[in-house]
Amino acid sequence: MSGIKDRLTDGLYGLGWATVKKLPEPVATALGRKIADTAWKRRGKSVLRLESNLARVVPDATPERLAELSKAGMRSYMRYWMESFRLPTWSQERAAGGFVPKDVHHLKDALASGRGVVLALPHLANWDVAGVWVTRALGVPFTTVAERLKPESLYDRFVAYRESLGMEVLPHTGGAAFGTLARRLRDGGLVCLVADRDLSASGVEVKFFGETARMPAGPALLAQQTGAILLPVTLWYDDSPVMQGRVHPPVEVPETGTRAEKTSVMTQALADAFATGIADHPEDWHMLQRLWLADLEERPGEGGDS
């Protein structure tokens, strides 16, 4: 059954990449909204988890408001997928104009320094659109890390897709990725990492919307070990086809403390920047899995959704 499910999953994603990119954009947009609304009405585990997560982001929201946010969140999530399926067909002009980040001088100044740059993002809006903007508008290649998805053929699709957009993609598993990222940064390169969820033993505990969660240590450790500049980035959608975003000021390496203490301070600073962007645009945070430690402590017999 597992093999059948894997082949079905891979086939569905393959169908999306093959079919959606051929649709006129208004048709693809309408299709994404229809799929999102259907999934939202079914009230499956992912939708319920999204509402649970949003309840922490907007603690004073009524049940009606949470329902509105989760519906908008599913539409935002499907916009991500529809855009991603279509990104390889975007022209140079569309890719360069598809993202308008505020305070981009932080990124340009960091790149000009030659020290290497780590961009850390939460699961907001469409990080692939932002990545394509970096390669097309700025003309800067970068390296990123991708989780090894199941089936393996699906992971291979994602790697091929992102490499076609100008990204170097490393597998998340194994220790080799960190060393490669460090080398790229020491050479003055750019590294982009989605960094708002880490369930591994190496994750750093942070306070996030008033409760404890774990986030990856990698961005802070890379900045410490290589001297690279660490920049948080948040993204959001508005009613236009153009994605919005903000490059936040650099997260500095503390002057004192152990490596673990410095990593904790820097990762908390990332979490605080992420929280600012998520609080401003909660409907664009695509967190359909468990995140806070309190939610990871499952009751006996309770199934996980991560």
Short mmCIF file of C-alpha atoms in Angstrom, two decimals:
data_model
loop_
_atom_site.label_atom_id
_atom_site.label_comp_id
_atom_site.label_asym_id
_atom_site.label_seq_id
_atom_site.Cartn_x
_atom_site.Cartn_y
_atom_site.Cartn_z
CA MET A 1 0.00 0.00 0.00
CA SER A 2 2.87 2.34 0.80
CA GLY A 3 4.33 1.86 -2.67
CA ILE A 4 0.98 2.54 -4.30
CA LYS A 5 0.52 5.70 -2.24
CA ASP A 6 4.02 6.89 -3.16
CA ARG A 7 3.42 6.34 -6.88
CA LEU A 8 0.06 8.11 -6.65
CA THR A 9 1.62 11.08 -4.84
CA ASP A 10 4.42 11.36 -7.36
CA GLY A 11 1.95 11.03 -10.23
CA LEU A 12 -0.26 13.81 -8.89
CA TYR A 13 2.65 16.20 -8.52
CA GLY A 14 3.88 15.24 -11.97
CA LEU A 15 0.43 15.97 -13.36
CA GLY A 16 0.48 19.36 -11.66
CA TRP A 17 3.83 20.34 -13.15
CA ALA A 18 2.86 19.05 -16.59
CA THR A 19 -0.67 20.48 -16.74
CA VAL A 20 -1.00 23.58 -14.57
CA LYS A 21 1.90 25.39 -16.21
CA LYS A 22 0.06 25.17 -19.54
CA LEU A 23 -3.12 26.79 -18.24
CA PRO A 24 -3.83 30.50 -18.72
CA GLU A 25 -2.99 32.26 -15.48
CA PRO A 26 -6.59 33.26 -14.61
CA VAL A 27 -7.65 29.64 -15.09
CA ALA A 28 -4.83 28.35 -12.88
CA THR A 29 -5.71 30.92 -10.23
CA ALA A 30 -9.37 29.92 -10.24
CA LEU A 31 -8.45 26.24 -10.11
CA GLY A 32 -6.20 26.79 -7.10
CA ARG A 33 -8.93 28.65 -5.26
CA LYS A 34 -11.45 25.89 -6.03
CA ILE A 35 -9.12 23.19 -4.71
CA ALA A 36 -8.37 25.26 -1.60
CA ASP A 37 -12.03 25.88 -0.81
CA THR A 38 -12.87 22.20 -1.29
CA ALA A 39 -10.08 21.12 1.06
CA TRP A 40 -11.13 23.73 3.62
CA LYS A 41 -14.75 22.55 3.60
CA ARG A 42 -13.68 18.96 4.29
CA ARG A 43 -12.06 20.04 7.58
CA GLY A 44 -9.27 17.48 7.36
CA LYS A 45 -6.30 17.18 9.72
CA SER A 46 -4.23 19.77 7.87
CA VAL A 47 -6.97 22.41 8.01
CA LEU A 48 -7.62 21.75 11.69
CA ARG A 49 -3.90 21.94 12.45
CA LEU A 50 -3.65 25.22 10.53
CA GLU A 51 -6.49 26.67 12.62
CA SER A 52 -4.83 25.44 15.81
CA ASN A 53 -1.58 27.13 14.82
CA LEU A 54 -3.37 30.33 13.84
CA ALA A 55 -5.12 30.39 17.22
CA ARG A 56 -1.71 31.04 18.79
CA VAL A 57 -0.85 33.72 16.27
CA VAL A 58 -4.19 35.51 16.74
CA PRO A 59 -5.13 34.55 20.32
CA ASP A 60 -8.13 36.87 20.52
CA ALA A 61 -9.71 35.55 17.31
CA THR A 62 -13.25 34.20 17.53
CA PRO A 63 -14.02 30.78 16.01
CA GLU A 64 -15.55 32.61 13.05
CA ARG A 65 -12.40 34.67 12.57
CA LEU A 66 -10.21 31.56 12.77
CA ALA A 67 -12.36 29.90 10.13
CA GLU A 68 -11.95 32.94 7.88
CA LEU A 69 -8.20 32.90 8.41
CA SER A 70 -7.87 29.18 7.71
CA LYS A 71 -9.91 29.52 4.52
CA ALA A 72 -7.70 32.39 3.38
CA GLY A 73 -4.70 30.34 4.48
CA MET A 74 -5.67 27.40 2.29
CA ARG A 75 -6.14 29.75 -0.65
CA SER A 76 -2.71 31.23 0.00
CA TYR A 77 -1.23 27.74 0.22
CA MET A 78 -2.75 26.71 -3.10
CA ARG A 79 -1.56 29.97 -4.66
CA TYR A 80 1.92 28.84 -3.64
CA TRP A 81 1.47 25.55 -5.48
CA MET A 82 -0.10 27.06 -8.59
CA GLU A 83 2.70 29.61 -8.83
CA SER A 84 5.33 26.96 -8.23
CA PHE A 85 3.97 24.71 -10.97
CA ARG A 86 4.07 27.68 -13.36
CA LEU A 87 7.37 29.28 -12.34
CA PRO A 88 9.51 27.47 -14.97
CA THR A 89 7.42 29.13 -17.70
CA TRP A 90 7.77 32.67 -16.34
CA SER A 91 9.66 35.08 -18.55
CA GLN A 92 12.72 36.95 -17.30
CA GLU A 93 10.58 40.08 -16.93
CA ARG A 94 7.81 38.31 -15.05
CA ALA A 95 10.25 36.64 -12.66
CA ALA A 96 12.11 39.88 -12.02
CA GLY A 97 8.84 41.75 -11.45
CA GLY A 98 7.02 39.05 -9.51
CA PHE A 99 8.43 40.08 -6.15
CA VAL A 100 8.84 43.54 -4.60
CA PRO A 101 10.82 43.36 -1.34
CA LYS A 102 11.07 46.30 1.02
CA ASP A 103 14.40 47.27 2.59
CA VAL A 104 16.29 45.29 -0.05
CA HIS A 105 19.32 47.49 0.68
CA HIS A 106 20.10 45.14 3.58
CA LEU A 107 20.58 42.32 1.08
CA LYS A 108 22.45 44.36 -1.53
CA ASP A 109 24.81 45.78 1.08
CA ALA A 110 25.44 42.33 2.52
CA LEU A 111 26.18 40.85 -0.91
CA ALA A 112 28.53 43.72 -1.69
CA SER A 113 30.49 43.07 1.51
CA GLY A 114 31.83 39.78 0.15
CA ARG A 115 31.32 38.08 3.52
CA GLY A 116 28.65 35.67 2.35
CA VAL A 117 24.96 35.98 3.19
CA VAL A 118 22.44 33.66 4.86
CA LEU A 119 18.79 34.47 4.17
CA ALA A 120 16.44 32.79 6.67
CA LEU A 121 12.71 32.63 5.92
CA PRO A 122 9.59 31.16 7.52
CA HIS A 123 6.93 29.25 5.53
CA LEU A 124 5.30 32.49 4.38
CA ALA A 125 3.79 33.04 0.89
CA ASN A 126 6.13 31.66 -1.81
CA TRP A 127 9.84 31.38 -1.06
CA ASP A 128 10.45 29.93 -4.54
CA VAL A 129 9.17 33.15 -6.14
CA ALA A 130 11.58 35.06 -3.92
CA GLY A 131 14.38 32.72 -4.94
CA VAL A 132 13.68 33.19 -8.64
CA TRP A 133 13.70 36.96 -8.10
CA VAL A 134 17.17 36.69 -6.55
CA THR A 135 18.52 34.73 -9.50
CA ARG A 136 16.75 36.75 -12.23
CA ALA A 137 16.50 40.31 -10.88
CA LEU A 138 19.75 40.38 -8.91
CA GLY A 139 21.58 37.83 -11.05
CA VAL A 140 22.86 36.06 -7.94
CA PRO A 141 22.91 32.25 -7.71
CA PHE A 142 22.37 30.65 -4.32
CA THR A 143 22.42 27.37 -2.46
CA THR A 144 19.56 25.90 -0.48
CA VAL A 145 18.59 22.68 1.27
CA ALA A 146 15.60 20.45 0.51
CA GLU A 147 14.00 17.89 2.78
CA ARG A 148 14.19 14.37 1.40
CA LEU A 149 10.59 13.71 0.42
CA LYS A 150 8.93 10.35 -0.06
CA PRO A 151 8.83 8.85 -2.58
CA GLU A 152 12.40 9.48 -3.76
CA SER A 153 11.09 10.27 -7.24
CA LEU A 154 9.14 13.21 -5.78
CA TYR A 155 12.27 14.54 -4.11
CA ASP A 156 14.06 14.23 -7.47
CA ARG A 157 11.27 16.27 -9.08
CA PHE A 158 11.67 19.04 -6.53
CA VAL A 159 15.44 19.12 -6.95
CA ALA A 160 15.19 19.22 -10.75
CA TYR A 161 12.52 21.91 -10.53
CA ARG A 162 14.53 24.16 -8.23
CA GLU A 163 17.76 23.62 -10.14
CA SER A 164 15.92 24.66 -13.32
CA LEU A 165 15.20 27.96 -11.56
CA GLY A 166 18.90 28.59 -10.89
CA MET A 167 19.25 27.17 -7.38
CA GLU A 168 21.84 24.71 -6.09
CA VAL A 169 19.92 22.18 -3.96
CA LEU A 170 21.49 20.01 -1.27
CA PRO A 171 19.72 17.15 0.55
CA HIS A 172 18.77 17.89 4.15
CA THR A 173 19.90 14.53 5.50
CA GLY A 174 23.49 13.90 6.46
CA GLY A 175 26.18 16.27 7.69
CA ALA A 176 27.63 17.04 4.26
CA ALA A 177 25.14 19.82 3.57
CA PHE A 178 26.43 22.05 6.38
CA GLY A 179 30.01 21.79 5.14
CA THR A 180 29.02 22.64 1.59
CA LEU A 181 26.95 25.61 2.76
CA ALA A 182 29.89 26.86 4.82
CA ARG A 183 32.21 26.63 1.81
CA ARG A 184 29.76 28.58 -0.34
CA LEU A 185 29.57 31.31 2.30
CA ARG A 186 33.34 31.54 2.76
CA ASP A 187 33.53 32.09 -0.99
CA GLY A 188 31.17 35.06 -0.59
CA GLY A 189 28.09 33.18 -1.79
CA LEU A 190 24.43 33.29 -0.85
CA VAL A 191 22.55 30.63 1.12
CA CYS A 192 18.75 30.62 1.54
CA LEU A 193 17.10 28.49 4.24
CA VAL A 194 13.48 28.02 5.33
CA ALA A 195 13.98 28.07 9.08
CA ASP A 196 10.81 28.23 11.19
CA ARG A 197 10.39 24.53 12.02
CA ASP A 198 12.88 21.94 13.29
CA LEU A 199 11.80 18.76 15.01
CA SER A 200 15.29 17.29 15.29
CA ALA A 201 17.27 16.90 18.48
CA SER A 202 19.55 19.72 17.31
CA GLY A 203 16.73 22.26 17.09
CA VAL A 204 17.02 25.38 19.24
CA GLU A 205 14.19 26.11 21.65
CA VAL A 206 12.68 29.57 21.19
CA LYS A 207 9.72 31.50 22.49
CA PHE A 208 7.32 31.89 19.59
CA PHE A 209 4.00 33.65 20.14
CA GLY A 210 4.39 33.03 23.85
CA GLU A 211 5.11 29.29 23.74
CA THR A 212 8.13 27.08 23.19
CA ALA A 213 8.97 25.80 19.72
CA ARG A 214 12.14 24.51 18.04
CA MET A 215 13.83 26.18 15.11
CA PRO A 216 16.96 25.16 13.19
CA ALA A 217 20.37 26.05 14.55
CA GLY A 218 21.89 26.06 11.06
CA PRO A 219 21.48 29.75 10.10
CA ALA A 220 23.04 31.00 13.34
CA LEU A 221 25.84 28.42 13.29
CA LEU A 222 26.71 29.20 9.67
CA ALA A 223 26.91 32.91 10.45
CA GLN A 224 29.17 32.25 13.45
CA GLN A 225 31.51 29.83 11.71
CA THR A 226 31.91 31.68 8.42
CA GLY A 227 31.43 35.36 9.29
CA ALA A 228 28.45 35.52 6.91
CA ILE A 229 25.71 38.10 7.40
CA LEU A 230 22.42 36.62 8.64
CA LEU A 231 19.26 38.31 7.32
CA PRO A 232 15.67 37.35 8.20
CA VAL A 233 13.17 37.71 5.34
CA THR A 234 9.37 37.69 5.55
CA LEU A 235 6.95 37.43 2.62
CA TRP A 236 3.26 38.02 2.01
CA TYR A 237 0.64 38.27 -0.69
CA ASP A 238 -1.69 41.13 -1.45
CA ASP A 239 -4.50 41.24 -4.02
CA SER A 240 -2.09 41.66 -6.93
CA PRO A 241 -0.07 39.00 -8.82
CA VAL A 242 3.09 40.49 -7.29
CA MET A 243 4.37 39.04 -4.00
CA GLN A 244 5.49 41.44 -1.28
CA GLY A 245 8.29 41.01 1.24
CA ARG A 246 10.73 42.60 3.64
CA VAL A 247 14.43 42.05 4.27
CA HIS A 248 14.96 42.62 7.99
CA PRO A 249 18.13 44.11 9.53
CA PRO A 250 21.04 41.71 10.12
CA VAL A 251 21.04 39.41 13.13
CA GLU A 252 24.38 40.10 14.78
CA VAL A 253 26.59 37.48 16.44
CA PRO A 254 26.75 38.25 20.19
CA GLU A 255 30.17 39.37 21.37
CA THR A 256 30.19 37.10 24.41
CA GLY A 257 28.93 33.65 25.35
CA THR A 258 29.48 30.07 24.32
CA ARG A 259 28.64 28.89 20.84
CA ALA A 260 25.39 27.38 22.14
CA GLU A 261 24.48 30.61 23.95
CA LYS A 262 25.17 32.71 20.85
CA THR A 263 23.16 30.30 18.71
CA SER A 264 20.23 30.54 21.13
CA VAL A 265 20.24 34.36 21.09
CA MET A 266 20.51 34.54 17.29
CA THR A 267 17.81 31.94 16.68
CA GLN A 268 15.47 33.77 19.05
CA ALA A 269 16.12 36.95 17.06
CA LEU A 270 15.12 35.08 13.88
CA ALA A 271 11.97 33.79 15.59
CA ASP A 272 11.07 37.33 16.66
CA ALA A 273 11.48 38.62 13.08
CA PHE A 274 9.42 35.72 11.73
CA ALA A 275 6.71 36.38 14.32
CA THR A 276 6.46 40.00 13.20
CA GLY A 277 5.82 38.97 9.60
CA ILE A 278 3.46 36.14 10.51
CA ALA A 279 1.42 38.32 12.88
CA ASP A 280 1.00 40.92 10.12
CA HIS A 281 -0.02 38.31 7.52
CA PRO A 282 -1.21 35.17 9.36
CA GLU A 283 -3.22 33.93 6.36
CA ASP A 284 0.03 33.54 4.37
CA TRP A 285 1.79 31.31 6.92
CA HIS A 286 1.68 27.80 5.48
CA MET A 287 2.19 25.86 8.70
CA LEU A 288 -0.10 22.85 8.36
CA GLN A 289 1.97 20.70 10.75
CA ARG A 290 2.65 20.61 14.46
CA LEU A 291 5.18 23.21 15.55
CA TRP A 292 4.96 24.02 19.26
CA LEU A 293 6.41 21.51 21.70
CA ALA A 294 3.11 21.31 23.58
CA ASP A 295 1.47 19.96 20.40
CA LEU A 296 4.22 17.41 19.83
CA GLU A 297 3.46 15.70 23.14
CA GLU A 298 0.82 13.38 21.72
CA ARG A 299 -1.68 11.61 23.89
CA PRO A 300 -1.66 7.80 23.85
CA GLY A 301 -3.34 6.54 20.71
CA GLU A 302 -3.33 9.96 19.04
CA GLY A 303 -1.96 10.03 15.52
CA GLY A 304 0.52 12.62 14.33
CA ASP A 305 0.04 14.96 11.43
CA SER A 306 3.58 15.94 10.76
#
